[in-house]
């Protein structure tokens, strides 16, 4: 197979930190509020602007409270669990690495007594969501970043639930249709779909979640960076830009630039459409390619942002796992050596393959230009491995 000639103009396909928005350069940070205190009115105004623009782009209900928190999405989801869980039983839905991480934290760190896990131990499928008891609090990821499997919609979540729904949505917001009214806690970071910088997370709370904060006092120590309430009162300053710890105002300026771009291109409908167009291009390629398939077993649950793929070939079926992993790594290495695509590795806990970030800051035409390089690298690697195997090398 001939090596392709066309390369992506922006060969950045990392699933986090993700590609910057099209046209980004360092000039976007020229107006950053640096060298000053973020606590003075001008600094807090920048932080409040991130909150308000995020609410506007995501079309969050007006009665939802939003805050900037430390520790990226991980900090945000941990903050939610440590502040809110323990009031009632807990249900955790997990089908990939991060869901299992949150389950381990609920069981091993919070040590809650009444926990039900809805789990699937193979990457590619969802658990039976119809079995979830919404009289309890429910923790889940909307989109499995490491498996490329997302919930198909919010129809499985009742409107009249008694428990809270706590959703790690970091690889779904800004790139997928999310029924936000079905979620009482939504967490994300700037470094995913916005292509922003790391270390900062965001948390959105429904009125039910805010009420829980006011009436529930967890029977456990809460580090300062986790505290959302004090003496039975919600820390209201969080929701107008008074952050728990010192934020990077360079990162804040970058987030504002990304949010302005979101509005300029058409808001949430166009962000979702950009991601869907990319998935459609990949889906047509997968359908025509016998050597690759989605990890997601059901087309309705295939992620449009974290597009996870594995290689298929009779030769690969006979390889031990370490050789399959080496094969996938060699395919990726060939692509990267030619500058056709960077950071395509599957997550370390996922089956060997490639992961293409298809969030809204990635241009669909760049993904389309990448795919022939995957075909070429696969063919070259298959020839290399079959040749070395046939002469006795393992």
Short mmCIF file of C-alpha atoms in Angstrom, two decimals:
data_model
loop_
_atom_site.label_atom_id
_atom_site.label_comp_id
_atom_site.label_asym_id
_atom_site.label_seq_id
_atom_site.Cartn_x
_atom_site.Cartn_y
_atom_site.Cartn_z
CA UNK A 1 0.00 0.00 0.00
CA UNK A 2 1.36 3.43 -0.97
CA UNK A 3 2.09 5.89 1.83
CA UNK A 4 -0.49 8.71 1.86
CA UNK A 5 0.58 12.19 0.84
CA UNK A 6 -2.06 14.37 2.51
CA UNK A 7 -1.54 14.98 6.23
CA UNK A 8 -3.82 16.61 8.80
CA UNK A 9 -3.21 20.35 9.08
CA UNK A 10 -3.49 19.98 12.86
CA UNK A 11 -2.49 16.41 13.76
CA UNK A 12 -3.46 16.78 17.41
CA UNK A 13 -5.75 13.96 18.55
CA UNK A 14 -4.97 13.62 22.25
CA UNK A 15 -7.90 12.78 24.53
CA UNK A 16 -6.53 15.16 27.14
CA UNK A 17 -5.23 17.76 27.14
CA UNK A 18 -7.08 18.09 23.86
CA UNK A 19 -6.48 20.14 20.73
CA UNK A 20 -6.75 23.91 21.09
CA UNK A 21 -9.54 25.58 19.17
CA UNK A 22 -8.84 26.22 15.46
CA UNK A 23 -6.71 29.31 14.93
CA UNK A 24 -5.42 29.46 18.50
CA UNK A 25 -2.03 31.02 19.26
CA UNK A 26 -0.38 32.64 22.25
CA UNK A 27 -1.82 36.03 21.33
CA UNK A 28 -5.09 34.75 22.79
CA UNK A 29 -3.54 35.19 26.25
CA UNK A 30 -2.33 38.76 25.81
CA UNK A 31 -5.09 40.20 27.97
CA UNK A 32 -4.60 37.76 30.86
CA UNK A 33 -5.08 39.22 34.32
CA UNK A 34 -1.63 38.25 35.63
CA UNK A 35 0.52 39.66 38.40
CA UNK A 36 -2.56 40.74 40.36
CA UNK A 37 -4.73 39.14 43.01
CA UNK A 38 -7.61 37.07 41.69
CA UNK A 39 -9.54 38.09 44.82
CA UNK A 40 -9.93 41.75 43.88
CA UNK A 41 -13.03 42.74 41.86
CA UNK A 42 -11.26 42.72 38.49
CA UNK A 43 -9.89 39.22 39.07
CA UNK A 44 -13.14 37.79 40.37
CA UNK A 45 -14.91 39.32 37.41
CA UNK A 46 -12.79 37.18 35.04
CA UNK A 47 -13.62 34.06 37.03
CA UNK A 48 -17.31 34.94 37.15
CA UNK A 49 -17.19 35.47 33.38
CA UNK A 50 -15.97 31.89 32.89
CA UNK A 51 -18.87 30.66 35.01
CA UNK A 52 -21.51 32.71 33.20
CA UNK A 53 -20.22 31.90 29.71
CA UNK A 54 -20.04 28.20 30.59
CA UNK A 55 -23.64 28.24 31.79
CA UNK A 56 -24.70 30.07 28.63
CA UNK A 57 -22.91 27.81 26.16
CA UNK A 58 -24.07 24.64 27.90
CA UNK A 59 -27.61 26.02 28.29
CA UNK A 60 -27.71 25.04 31.95
CA UNK A 61 -30.98 25.66 33.84
CA UNK A 62 -30.96 29.15 35.40
CA UNK A 63 -31.30 27.75 38.92
CA UNK A 64 -28.16 25.62 38.67
CA UNK A 65 -25.12 26.89 40.54
CA UNK A 66 -21.67 26.63 38.91
CA UNK A 67 -18.21 26.93 40.44
CA UNK A 68 -14.56 26.68 39.41
CA UNK A 69 -12.78 24.13 41.60
CA UNK A 70 -9.24 22.73 41.94
CA UNK A 71 -7.97 19.45 40.59
CA UNK A 72 -9.50 19.32 37.12
CA UNK A 73 -12.50 17.01 36.61
CA UNK A 74 -11.06 14.54 39.12
CA UNK A 75 -11.13 17.20 41.81
CA UNK A 76 -14.67 18.18 40.88
CA UNK A 77 -16.13 14.66 40.97
CA UNK A 78 -14.26 13.83 44.19
CA UNK A 79 -15.54 17.05 45.74
CA UNK A 80 -19.09 16.08 44.86
CA UNK A 81 -18.77 12.56 46.26
CA UNK A 82 -17.07 13.59 49.50
CA UNK A 83 -19.62 16.35 50.19
CA UNK A 84 -22.82 14.66 49.09
CA UNK A 85 -22.63 10.87 49.44
CA UNK A 86 -23.69 9.02 52.58
CA UNK A 87 -27.10 10.61 53.01
CA UNK A 88 -28.71 7.55 51.37
CA UNK A 89 -27.60 4.45 49.50
CA UNK A 90 -25.30 4.79 46.50
CA UNK A 91 -25.45 3.20 43.05
CA UNK A 92 -22.33 3.37 40.85
CA UNK A 93 -22.45 2.60 37.13
CA UNK A 94 -19.10 1.60 35.70
CA UNK A 95 -17.97 0.22 32.38
CA UNK A 96 -14.47 1.68 31.96
CA UNK A 97 -11.51 2.95 33.93
CA UNK A 98 -12.94 6.14 35.43
CA UNK A 99 -16.23 4.58 36.49
CA UNK A 100 -14.30 1.85 38.28
CA UNK A 101 -12.10 4.51 39.89
CA UNK A 102 -15.13 6.29 41.32
CA UNK A 103 -16.50 2.96 42.56
CA UNK A 104 -13.23 2.22 44.33
CA UNK A 105 -13.28 5.64 45.99
CA UNK A 106 -16.86 5.17 47.19
CA UNK A 107 -16.12 1.74 48.61
CA UNK A 108 -12.49 1.95 49.76
CA UNK A 109 -12.03 5.63 50.65
CA UNK A 110 -15.48 6.85 51.69
CA UNK A 111 -16.26 3.35 53.02
CA UNK A 112 -19.98 3.77 52.57
CA UNK A 113 -22.02 0.77 53.75
CA UNK A 114 -24.86 0.68 51.19
CA UNK A 115 -23.29 0.59 47.72
CA UNK A 116 -24.59 -1.19 44.62
CA UNK A 117 -22.33 -1.50 41.58
CA UNK A 118 -23.79 -1.81 38.09
CA UNK A 119 -20.73 -2.95 36.20
CA UNK A 120 -19.55 -4.49 32.97
CA UNK A 121 -16.03 -5.85 33.08
CA UNK A 122 -15.39 -5.78 29.33
CA UNK A 123 -14.70 -2.56 27.46
CA UNK A 124 -17.37 -1.91 24.84
CA UNK A 125 -20.67 -2.46 26.64
CA UNK A 126 -22.93 -0.71 29.13
CA UNK A 127 -24.39 -2.29 32.27
CA UNK A 128 -28.17 -2.77 32.49
CA UNK A 129 -29.18 0.78 33.38
CA UNK A 130 -32.80 -0.24 33.92
CA UNK A 131 -31.73 -1.84 37.21
CA UNK A 132 -30.51 1.43 38.75
CA UNK A 133 -32.47 2.49 41.86
CA UNK A 134 -32.94 6.28 41.76
CA UNK A 135 -34.18 6.37 45.33
CA UNK A 136 -30.42 6.24 45.95
CA UNK A 137 -27.69 8.60 44.80
CA UNK A 138 -26.25 7.53 41.44
CA UNK A 139 -22.66 8.12 40.27
CA UNK A 140 -21.74 7.55 36.62
CA UNK A 141 -19.79 8.85 33.65
CA UNK A 142 -21.86 10.15 30.73
CA UNK A 143 -19.12 9.17 28.33
CA UNK A 144 -16.51 6.52 29.00
CA UNK A 145 -13.35 8.32 27.92
CA UNK A 146 -11.26 5.15 27.97
CA UNK A 147 -13.78 2.86 26.25
CA UNK A 148 -15.53 5.15 23.78
CA UNK A 149 -18.90 4.05 25.18
CA UNK A 150 -21.47 6.64 26.30
CA UNK A 151 -25.00 6.45 27.61
CA UNK A 152 -27.37 6.85 24.63
CA UNK A 153 -29.53 9.51 26.30
CA UNK A 154 -31.01 10.52 29.64
CA UNK A 155 -34.30 8.63 29.25
CA UNK A 156 -33.22 6.03 31.83
CA UNK A 157 -33.12 8.72 34.53
CA UNK A 158 -36.55 9.57 36.02
CA UNK A 159 -37.64 13.13 36.64
CA UNK A 160 -39.13 12.22 40.04
CA UNK A 161 -35.96 10.64 41.48
CA UNK A 162 -35.34 10.91 45.22
CA UNK A 163 -31.58 10.50 45.06
CA UNK A 164 -29.05 12.74 43.36
CA UNK A 165 -27.48 11.97 39.99
CA UNK A 166 -23.76 12.75 40.05
CA UNK A 167 -22.25 12.73 36.57
CA UNK A 168 -18.64 12.87 35.48
CA UNK A 169 -19.31 14.54 32.14
CA UNK A 170 -15.85 15.83 31.28
CA UNK A 171 -15.54 14.13 27.87
CA UNK A 172 -19.20 14.73 27.02
CA UNK A 173 -19.96 18.40 27.74
CA UNK A 174 -19.53 20.77 24.77
CA UNK A 175 -19.46 17.76 22.40
CA UNK A 176 -22.60 15.69 23.06
CA UNK A 177 -26.29 16.22 23.60
CA UNK A 178 -26.78 15.93 27.36
CA UNK A 179 -30.12 16.20 29.12
CA UNK A 180 -28.69 18.40 31.87
CA UNK A 181 -32.00 18.58 33.74
CA UNK A 182 -31.57 14.85 34.52
CA UNK A 183 -28.29 15.59 36.31
CA UNK A 184 -27.97 17.05 39.80
CA UNK A 185 -24.18 17.30 39.71
CA UNK A 186 -22.22 17.79 36.48
CA UNK A 187 -18.43 17.92 36.49
CA UNK A 188 -15.94 18.73 33.74
CA UNK A 189 -12.58 20.33 33.05
CA UNK A 190 -11.30 22.95 30.62
CA UNK A 191 -8.70 20.59 29.13
CA UNK A 192 -11.17 18.29 27.38
CA UNK A 193 -13.72 19.56 24.85
CA UNK A 194 -12.67 23.20 25.27
CA UNK A 195 -9.03 22.40 24.55
CA UNK A 196 -8.09 24.48 27.59
CA UNK A 197 -5.31 24.07 30.11
CA UNK A 198 -5.28 21.57 32.96
CA UNK A 199 -5.61 21.75 36.76
CA UNK A 200 -9.00 23.50 36.86
CA UNK A 201 -12.35 21.75 37.18
CA UNK A 202 -15.94 22.91 37.12
CA UNK A 203 -18.98 21.70 38.99
CA UNK A 204 -22.65 22.47 38.34
CA UNK A 205 -25.22 21.80 41.06
CA UNK A 206 -28.98 21.50 40.78
CA UNK A 207 -31.23 22.99 43.47
CA UNK A 208 -31.57 19.48 44.96
CA UNK A 209 -27.80 19.17 45.23
CA UNK A 210 -27.50 22.63 46.81
CA UNK A 211 -30.20 21.69 49.32
CA UNK A 212 -28.32 18.49 50.18
CA UNK A 213 -25.22 20.56 50.90
CA UNK A 214 -27.18 22.71 53.31
CA UNK A 215 -28.78 19.88 55.31
CA UNK A 216 -26.25 17.03 55.16
CA UNK A 217 -23.05 17.01 57.20
CA UNK A 218 -20.85 14.06 56.25
CA UNK A 219 -19.41 12.08 59.15
CA UNK A 220 -15.86 12.35 57.84
CA UNK A 221 -13.09 14.93 57.63
CA UNK A 222 -13.20 17.16 54.53
CA UNK A 223 -9.96 18.76 53.31
CA UNK A 224 -10.25 22.47 52.68
CA UNK A 225 -9.99 22.06 48.89
CA UNK A 226 -13.11 19.84 48.98
CA UNK A 227 -15.37 21.97 51.14
CA UNK A 228 -18.51 23.28 49.48
CA UNK A 229 -20.31 24.18 52.72
CA UNK A 230 -19.49 25.35 56.21
CA UNK A 231 -21.64 25.14 59.34
CA UNK A 232 -24.66 24.12 57.30
CA UNK A 233 -24.29 26.97 54.81
CA UNK A 234 -23.23 26.66 51.19
CA UNK A 235 -20.14 28.72 50.35
CA UNK A 236 -21.98 31.10 48.04
CA UNK A 237 -18.85 32.93 47.02
CA UNK A 238 -17.79 29.87 45.03
CA UNK A 239 -20.58 30.47 42.58
CA UNK A 240 -19.56 34.00 41.68
CA UNK A 241 -15.86 33.40 41.20
CA UNK A 242 -14.34 33.15 44.68
CA UNK A 243 -12.30 29.97 44.18
CA UNK A 244 -11.09 27.71 47.00
CA UNK A 245 -7.46 27.99 45.99
CA UNK A 246 -5.43 30.19 43.65
CA UNK A 247 -6.32 29.71 39.99
CA UNK A 248 -4.02 30.32 37.03
CA UNK A 249 -5.23 33.50 35.40
CA UNK A 250 -3.44 32.44 32.21
CA UNK A 251 -5.59 29.31 32.18
CA UNK A 252 -8.64 31.45 32.95
CA UNK A 253 -7.89 33.69 29.97
CA UNK A 254 -7.48 30.61 27.79
CA UNK A 255 -10.82 29.24 28.95
CA UNK A 256 -12.50 32.56 28.14
CA UNK A 257 -10.96 32.48 24.67
CA UNK A 258 -12.29 28.95 24.12
CA UNK A 259 -15.77 29.87 25.36
CA UNK A 260 -15.85 32.92 23.06
CA UNK A 261 -14.95 30.63 20.15
CA UNK A 262 -17.79 28.30 21.14
CA UNK A 263 -20.25 31.16 20.88
CA UNK A 264 -18.76 32.44 17.63
CA UNK A 265 -19.11 29.12 15.79
CA UNK A 266 -22.77 28.73 16.73
CA UNK A 267 -22.92 27.62 20.34
CA UNK A 268 -23.71 24.17 21.64
CA UNK A 269 -25.68 22.93 18.58
CA UNK A 270 -22.69 23.53 16.30
CA UNK A 271 -20.20 22.10 18.83
CA UNK A 272 -22.20 18.88 18.98
CA UNK A 273 -22.59 18.86 15.18
CA UNK A 274 -18.83 19.21 14.70
CA UNK A 275 -18.22 16.18 16.87
CA UNK A 276 -21.00 14.16 15.21
CA UNK A 277 -19.63 14.91 11.74
CA UNK A 278 -16.26 13.56 12.80
CA UNK A 279 -17.81 10.38 14.17
CA UNK A 280 -19.76 9.92 10.94
CA UNK A 281 -16.53 10.10 8.91
CA UNK A 282 -14.88 7.52 11.17
CA UNK A 283 -17.97 5.29 11.10
CA UNK A 284 -17.98 5.17 7.30
CA UNK A 285 -14.29 4.29 7.34
CA UNK A 286 -14.83 1.54 9.93
CA UNK A 287 -17.66 0.07 7.87
CA UNK A 288 -15.38 -0.09 4.81
CA UNK A 289 -12.30 -1.36 6.69
CA UNK A 290 -12.07 -5.04 7.68
CA UNK A 291 -9.06 -4.38 9.92
CA UNK A 292 -10.60 -1.99 12.44
CA UNK A 293 -13.75 -1.77 14.58
CA UNK A 294 -15.17 0.37 17.37
CA UNK A 295 -14.74 -0.81 20.94
CA UNK A 296 -18.37 0.18 21.45
CA UNK A 297 -20.58 -2.80 20.65
CA UNK A 298 -23.74 -0.77 20.07
CA UNK A 299 -23.76 2.08 17.54
CA UNK A 300 -26.14 4.06 19.77
CA UNK A 301 -23.55 4.13 22.54
CA UNK A 302 -20.52 4.99 20.38
CA UNK A 303 -18.79 8.12 21.65
CA UNK A 304 -18.41 11.02 19.23
CA UNK A 305 -15.63 12.58 21.28
CA UNK A 306 -13.46 9.75 22.59
CA UNK A 307 -13.44 7.48 19.55
CA UNK A 308 -11.88 4.17 20.62
CA UNK A 309 -10.93 1.55 18.04
CA UNK A 310 -9.23 -1.82 17.96
CA UNK A 311 -7.53 -3.70 15.15
CA UNK A 312 -8.96 -6.94 13.79
CA UNK A 313 -7.18 -9.54 11.68
CA UNK A 314 -6.88 -13.35 11.81
CA UNK A 315 -3.17 -12.93 12.41
CA UNK A 316 -3.78 -10.77 15.49
CA UNK A 317 -6.23 -13.33 16.91
CA UNK A 318 -3.34 -15.72 17.40
CA UNK A 319 -1.00 -13.30 19.15
CA UNK A 320 -0.48 -13.18 22.94
CA UNK A 321 -1.69 -9.96 24.60
CA UNK A 322 1.76 -8.40 24.85
CA UNK A 323 2.35 -8.86 21.12
CA UNK A 324 -1.08 -7.41 20.32
CA UNK A 325 -0.17 -4.36 22.38
CA UNK A 326 3.19 -4.12 20.61
CA UNK A 327 1.43 -4.31 17.25
CA UNK A 328 -0.90 -1.43 18.10
CA UNK A 329 2.04 0.60 19.46
CA UNK A 330 3.98 0.07 16.22
CA UNK A 331 1.01 1.27 14.13
CA UNK A 332 0.82 4.43 16.20
CA UNK A 333 4.59 4.89 16.04
CA UNK A 334 4.55 4.82 12.24
CA UNK A 335 1.81 7.44 12.11
CA UNK A 336 3.62 9.69 14.56
CA UNK A 337 6.99 9.31 12.84
CA UNK A 338 5.39 10.80 9.73
CA UNK A 339 3.76 13.69 11.60
CA UNK A 340 0.31 12.46 10.59
CA UNK A 341 -1.17 12.07 14.06
CA UNK A 342 -0.01 12.47 17.64
CA UNK A 343 -1.14 10.96 20.96
CA UNK A 344 -3.33 8.22 19.48
CA UNK A 345 -2.66 5.61 22.16
CA UNK A 346 -5.55 3.80 23.78
CA UNK A 347 -5.80 4.26 27.53
CA UNK A 348 -3.42 1.98 29.43
CA UNK A 349 -6.35 0.07 30.99
CA UNK A 350 -8.21 -0.33 27.68
CA UNK A 351 -7.70 -3.01 25.01
CA UNK A 352 -4.81 -2.22 22.64
CA UNK A 353 -5.73 0.00 19.71
CA UNK A 354 -6.05 3.68 18.92
CA UNK A 355 -8.09 6.50 20.37
CA UNK A 356 -8.95 9.52 18.24
CA UNK A 357 -10.26 12.59 20.05
CA UNK A 358 -13.19 13.88 18.02
CA UNK A 359 -14.32 16.74 20.24
CA UNK A 360 -15.42 20.07 18.75
CA UNK A 361 -11.97 21.69 18.68
CA UNK A 362 -10.80 19.00 16.22
CA UNK A 363 -11.55 19.66 12.55
CA UNK A 364 -13.34 16.81 10.80
CA UNK A 365 -11.15 17.15 7.71
CA UNK A 366 -8.07 16.48 9.84
CA UNK A 367 -9.55 13.22 11.09
CA UNK A 368 -10.46 12.32 7.51
CA UNK A 369 -6.83 12.93 6.51
CA UNK A 370 -5.59 10.78 9.40
CA UNK A 371 -7.55 7.64 8.50
CA UNK A 372 -5.57 6.67 5.34
CA UNK A 373 -2.44 6.88 7.47
CA UNK A 374 -3.97 4.37 9.88
CA UNK A 375 -4.67 2.05 6.94
CA UNK A 376 -1.12 2.44 5.66
CA UNK A 377 0.50 1.98 9.09
CA UNK A 378 -1.64 -1.09 9.77
CA UNK A 379 -0.64 -2.70 6.45
CA UNK A 380 3.06 -1.94 7.01
CA UNK A 381 2.97 -3.26 10.56
CA UNK A 382 1.08 -6.39 9.59
CA UNK A 383 3.72 -7.13 6.96
CA UNK A 384 6.50 -6.53 9.49
CA UNK A 385 4.96 -8.78 12.15
CA UNK A 386 3.97 -11.61 9.82
CA UNK A 387 7.43 -11.60 8.28
CA UNK A 388 9.29 -11.70 11.59
CA UNK A 389 6.92 -14.35 12.94
CA UNK A 390 7.37 -16.54 9.87
CA UNK A 391 11.14 -16.63 10.38
CA UNK A 392 10.87 -17.52 14.02
CA UNK A 393 11.08 -14.19 15.83
CA UNK A 394 8.63 -13.55 18.67
#
